[in-house]
Structure formats: structure tokens, C-alpha cells
mmCIF file of N, CA and C in Angstrom:
data_model
loop_
_atom_site.group_PDB
_atom_site.id
_atom_site.type_symbol
_atom_site.label_atom_id
_atom_site.label_comp_id
_atom_site.label_asym_id
_atom_site.label_seq_id
_atom_site.Cartn_x
_atom_site.Cartn_y
_atom_site.Cartn_z
ATOM 1 N N UNK A 1 130.909 87.926 98.984
ATOM 2 C CA UNK A 1 129.770 88.961 99.181
ATOM 3 C C UNK A 1 128.925 89.926 98.508
ATOM 4 N N UNK A 2 129.707 89.962 96.966
ATOM 5 C CA UNK A 2 128.884 90.391 96.139
ATOM 6 C C UNK A 2 127.888 90.030 95.687
ATOM 7 N N UNK A 3 128.453 88.347 95.749
ATOM 8 C CA UNK A 3 126.613 87.818 95.189
ATOM 9 C C UNK A 3 125.478 87.730 96.004
ATOM 10 N N UNK A 4 125.438 88.190 96.999
ATOM 11 C CA UNK A 4 124.653 88.119 98.416
ATOM 12 C C UNK A 4 124.006 89.812 98.480
ATOM 13 N N UNK A 5 124.648 90.915 97.800
ATOM 14 C CA UNK A 5 124.465 92.080 97.208
ATOM 15 C C UNK A 5 123.654 92.500 96.599
ATOM 16 N N UNK A 6 123.434 91.878 95.318
ATOM 17 C CA UNK A 6 122.977 92.162 93.974
ATOM 18 C C UNK A 6 121.289 91.620 94.010
ATOM 19 N N UNK A 7 121.360 90.545 94.724
ATOM 20 C CA UNK A 7 119.443 90.492 95.044
ATOM 21 C C UNK A 7 119.159 91.587 95.793
ATOM 22 N N UNK A 8 119.720 91.170 96.640
ATOM 23 C CA UNK A 8 119.036 92.688 97.852
ATOM 24 C C UNK A 8 118.966 94.140 97.280
ATOM 25 N N UNK A 9 119.617 94.365 95.983
ATOM 26 C CA UNK A 9 119.576 95.718 95.893
ATOM 27 C C UNK A 9 118.818 95.520 94.578
ATOM 28 N N UNK A 10 118.322 94.834 93.765
ATOM 29 C CA UNK A 10 117.407 94.257 93.400
ATOM 30 C C UNK A 10 116.322 94.270 93.874
ATOM 31 N N UNK A 11 116.092 93.732 94.887
ATOM 32 C CA UNK A 11 114.617 93.964 95.840
ATOM 33 C C UNK A 11 114.056 94.930 96.287
ATOM 34 N N UNK A 12 115.503 95.612 96.949
ATOM 35 C CA UNK A 12 115.022 97.148 97.529
ATOM 36 C C UNK A 12 114.765 97.903 96.035
ATOM 37 N N UNK A 13 115.270 97.994 94.976
ATOM 38 C CA UNK A 13 114.983 98.771 93.967
ATOM 39 C C UNK A 13 113.209 98.424 93.472
ATOM 40 N N UNK A 14 113.127 97.333 93.272
ATOM 41 C CA UNK A 14 111.684 96.821 93.241
ATOM 42 C C UNK A 14 110.755 96.608 94.264
ATOM 43 N N UNK A 15 111.152 97.160 95.316
ATOM 44 C CA UNK A 15 109.974 97.121 96.467
ATOM 45 C C UNK A 15 109.745 98.594 96.644
ATOM 46 N N UNK A 16 110.713 99.893 95.909
ATOM 47 C CA UNK A 16 110.624 101.043 96.343
ATOM 48 C C UNK A 16 109.082 101.602 95.898
ATOM 49 N N UNK A 17 108.514 102.507 96.680
ATOM 50 C CA UNK A 17 107.160 102.930 96.463
ATOM 51 C C UNK A 17 107.336 103.659 94.830
ATOM 52 N N UNK A 18 108.080 104.914 94.494
ATOM 53 C CA UNK A 18 108.250 105.030 92.890
ATOM 54 C C UNK A 18 108.184 104.230 91.828
ATOM 55 N N UNK A 19 109.010 103.094 92.447
ATOM 56 C CA UNK A 19 109.076 102.025 91.217
ATOM 57 C C UNK A 19 107.905 100.962 91.061
ATOM 58 N N UNK A 20 107.439 101.051 92.174
ATOM 59 C CA UNK A 20 105.996 100.185 92.030
ATOM 60 C C UNK A 20 104.930 100.987 91.191
ATOM 61 N N UNK A 21 104.777 102.184 91.752
ATOM 62 C CA UNK A 21 104.261 103.280 91.226
ATOM 63 C C UNK A 21 104.221 103.577 88.929
ATOM 64 N N UNK A 22 105.730 103.666 89.182
ATOM 65 C CA UNK A 22 105.580 103.090 87.518
ATOM 66 C C UNK A 22 105.724 102.002 87.056
ATOM 67 N N UNK A 23 105.539 101.183 87.646
ATOM 68 C CA UNK A 23 105.204 99.712 87.081
ATOM 69 C C UNK A 23 103.590 99.476 86.955
ATOM 70 N N UNK A 24 102.938 100.204 88.134
ATOM 71 C CA UNK A 24 101.595 100.186 87.622
ATOM 72 C C UNK A 24 100.999 101.384 86.641
ATOM 73 N N UNK A 25 101.563 102.005 86.682
ATOM 74 C CA UNK A 25 101.546 103.363 85.604
ATOM 75 C C UNK A 25 101.468 102.506 84.190
ATOM 76 N N UNK A 26 102.604 101.656 84.153
ATOM 77 C CA UNK A 26 102.856 101.431 82.851
ATOM 78 C C UNK A 26 101.544 100.204 82.529
ATOM 79 N N UNK A 27 101.340 99.380 83.565
ATOM 80 C CA UNK A 27 100.526 98.393 83.018
ATOM 81 C C UNK A 27 99.384 98.557 82.770
ATOM 82 N N UNK A 28 98.806 100.358 83.431
ATOM 83 C CA UNK A 28 97.447 100.554 82.940
ATOM 84 C C UNK A 28 97.484 101.053 81.665
ATOM 85 N N UNK A 29 98.588 101.850 81.300
ATOM 86 C CA UNK A 29 98.851 102.290 80.108
ATOM 87 C C UNK A 29 98.800 101.257 78.957
ATOM 88 N N UNK A 30 99.406 100.191 79.617
ATOM 89 C CA UNK A 30 99.366 98.814 78.592
ATOM 90 C C UNK A 30 97.787 98.511 77.846
ATOM 91 N N UNK A 31 97.070 98.647 79.180
ATOM 92 C CA UNK A 31 95.816 97.693 78.734
ATOM 93 C C UNK A 31 95.087 98.916 78.088
ATOM 94 N N UNK A 32 95.076 100.500 77.859
ATOM 95 C CA UNK A 32 94.201 101.440 77.188
ATOM 96 C C UNK A 32 95.161 102.044 76.214
ATOM 97 N N UNK A 33 96.229 101.596 75.807
ATOM 98 C CA UNK A 33 96.819 102.119 74.706
ATOM 99 C C UNK A 33 97.809 101.308 74.559
ATOM 100 N N UNK A 34 97.771 101.020 73.038
ATOM 101 C CA UNK A 34 98.580 99.681 72.215
ATOM 102 C C UNK A 34 99.977 100.305 72.027
ATOM 103 N N UNK A 35 100.880 99.374 72.779
ATOM 104 C CA UNK A 35 102.117 99.804 72.628
ATOM 105 C C UNK A 35 102.647 99.753 71.088
ATOM 106 N N UNK A 36 102.451 99.363 70.324
ATOM 107 C CA UNK A 36 103.270 99.111 68.706
ATOM 108 C C UNK A 36 102.697 100.468 68.453
ATOM 109 N N UNK A 37 101.338 100.822 68.577
ATOM 110 C CA UNK A 37 100.859 102.052 67.512
ATOM 111 C C UNK A 37 100.467 103.034 67.884
ATOM 112 N N UNK A 38 100.566 103.147 69.550
ATOM 113 C CA UNK A 38 100.494 104.757 70.495
ATOM 114 C C UNK A 38 99.161 104.579 70.524
ATOM 115 N N UNK A 39 97.940 104.147 69.473
ATOM 116 C CA UNK A 39 96.926 104.127 69.557
ATOM 117 C C UNK A 39 96.044 103.689 70.399
ATOM 118 N N UNK A 40 94.990 104.555 71.127
ATOM 119 C CA UNK A 40 93.862 103.943 72.246
ATOM 120 C C UNK A 40 93.459 102.817 71.582
ATOM 121 N N UNK A 41 92.845 101.835 73.009
ATOM 122 C CA UNK A 41 92.442 100.892 72.936
ATOM 123 C C UNK A 41 90.783 101.485 73.090
ATOM 124 N N UNK A 42 89.933 101.610 72.274
ATOM 125 C CA UNK A 42 88.899 102.476 72.262
ATOM 126 C C UNK A 42 87.953 100.940 73.064
ATOM 127 N N UNK A 43 88.051 99.531 72.615
ATOM 128 C CA UNK A 43 87.335 98.532 73.125
ATOM 129 C C UNK A 43 87.709 98.179 74.559
ATOM 130 N N UNK A 44 88.365 98.657 75.202
ATOM 131 C CA UNK A 44 88.835 98.559 76.584
ATOM 132 C C UNK A 44 88.468 99.716 77.079
ATOM 133 N N UNK A 45 88.567 101.240 76.378
ATOM 134 C CA UNK A 45 88.280 102.072 77.094
ATOM 135 C C UNK A 45 86.688 102.212 77.234
ATOM 136 N N UNK A 46 85.657 102.004 76.423
ATOM 137 C CA UNK A 46 84.380 101.255 76.492
ATOM 138 C C UNK A 46 83.680 100.727 77.117
ATOM 139 N N UNK A 47 84.213 99.493 77.996
ATOM 140 C CA UNK A 47 83.986 98.568 78.826
ATOM 141 C C UNK A 47 84.464 99.467 79.611
ATOM 142 N N UNK A 48 85.407 100.116 79.934
ATOM 143 C CA UNK A 48 85.800 100.703 81.574
ATOM 144 C C UNK A 48 84.682 101.906 81.493
ATOM 145 N N UNK A 49 84.114 102.421 80.577
ATOM 146 C CA UNK A 49 83.451 103.422 80.972
ATOM 147 C C UNK A 49 81.817 103.075 81.260
ATOM 148 N N UNK A 50 81.597 101.909 80.230
ATOM 149 C CA UNK A 50 79.988 101.053 80.484
ATOM 150 C C UNK A 50 80.062 100.702 81.715
ATOM 151 N N UNK A 51 81.031 100.313 82.600
ATOM 152 C CA UNK A 51 80.941 99.593 83.985
ATOM 153 C C UNK A 51 80.857 101.067 85.001
ATOM 154 N N UNK A 52 81.565 101.739 84.594
ATOM 155 C CA UNK A 52 81.816 103.185 85.860
ATOM 156 C C UNK A 52 80.113 103.759 85.933
ATOM 157 N N UNK A 53 79.484 103.738 84.193
ATOM 158 C CA UNK A 53 78.211 104.139 84.344
ATOM 159 C C UNK A 53 77.312 102.879 85.154
ATOM 160 N N UNK A 54 77.071 101.920 84.321
ATOM 161 C CA UNK A 54 76.854 100.733 85.483
ATOM 162 C C UNK A 54 76.500 100.710 86.665
ATOM 163 N N UNK A 55 77.371 101.098 87.169
ATOM 164 C CA UNK A 55 77.747 100.921 88.734
ATOM 165 C C UNK A 55 77.177 102.568 89.549
ATOM 166 N N UNK A 56 76.872 103.397 88.618
ATOM 167 C CA UNK A 56 76.622 104.845 89.531
ATOM 168 C C UNK A 56 74.763 104.546 88.888
ATOM 169 N N UNK A 57 75.040 104.163 87.886
ATOM 170 C CA UNK A 57 73.447 103.628 87.602
ATOM 171 C C UNK A 57 72.720 102.933 88.739
ATOM 172 N N UNK A 58 73.419 101.865 88.882
ATOM 173 C CA UNK A 58 73.357 101.170 89.866
ATOM 174 C C UNK A 58 72.839 101.532 91.870
ATOM 175 N N UNK A 59 73.848 102.661 91.950
ATOM 176 C CA UNK A 59 73.475 102.939 93.067
ATOM 177 C C UNK A 59 72.712 104.262 92.917
ATOM 178 N N UNK A 60 72.259 104.951 91.905
ATOM 179 C CA UNK A 60 71.141 105.990 91.844
ATOM 180 C C UNK A 60 69.770 105.044 91.977
ATOM 181 N N UNK A 61 69.478 103.853 91.558
ATOM 182 C CA UNK A 61 68.507 102.914 91.550
ATOM 183 C C UNK A 61 68.145 102.754 92.962
ATOM 184 N N UNK A 62 69.527 101.984 93.727
ATOM 185 C CA UNK A 62 69.322 101.751 95.356
ATOM 186 C C UNK A 62 68.846 103.112 96.347
ATOM 187 N N UNK A 63 69.894 103.664 95.284
ATOM 188 C CA UNK A 63 69.222 105.049 96.148
ATOM 189 C C UNK A 63 67.688 105.329 96.560
ATOM 190 N N UNK A 64 67.035 105.283 95.056
ATOM 191 C CA UNK A 64 65.861 105.697 95.052
ATOM 192 C C UNK A 64 64.831 104.588 95.396
ATOM 193 N N UNK A 65 65.355 103.533 95.714
ATOM 194 C CA UNK A 65 64.350 102.127 96.119
ATOM 195 C C UNK A 65 64.167 102.572 97.620
ATOM 196 N N UNK A 66 65.419 102.645 98.285
ATOM 197 C CA UNK A 66 65.613 103.046 99.597
ATOM 198 C C UNK A 66 65.184 104.337 100.379
ATOM 199 N N UNK A 67 64.668 105.316 99.502
ATOM 200 C CA UNK A 67 64.468 106.367 99.971
ATOM 201 C C UNK A 67 62.610 106.027 99.696
#
């Protein structure tokens, strides 16, 4: 009976919302911070900032064209 209990317990743990959020936060941190040194990865940060600025600029241009 304990053989069936362990996988379902793991599944319940993995599907718990707090566990999912903590996994996603760790994944985002790993993308923007080097795990070995703790230094920020400026290349990834600059890519994200560039994408956000580009999208905002696109919205501004589209809005000016449509008015």
C-alpha cells in the first residue's frame, strides 16, 4: 500500500500552488542571476529591457498612426 502512496504524495506536493510558484520564481532567478557567483546576468537583463522598450514604442507608434 505504501508503494501507491509515495507517488501520489509527490504529485500532490508538485501540484500545490505554492510549490509551483516557488519553482517558477527559481527559474526566473536562474535566468537573470548567475547561480555560481550571484552576479546579475546583464546580457539577459538588457535583452528583457530592450524587448519591453520595443513593445512600448510599437504601441506608441501604432496609437499615433491610428489617431
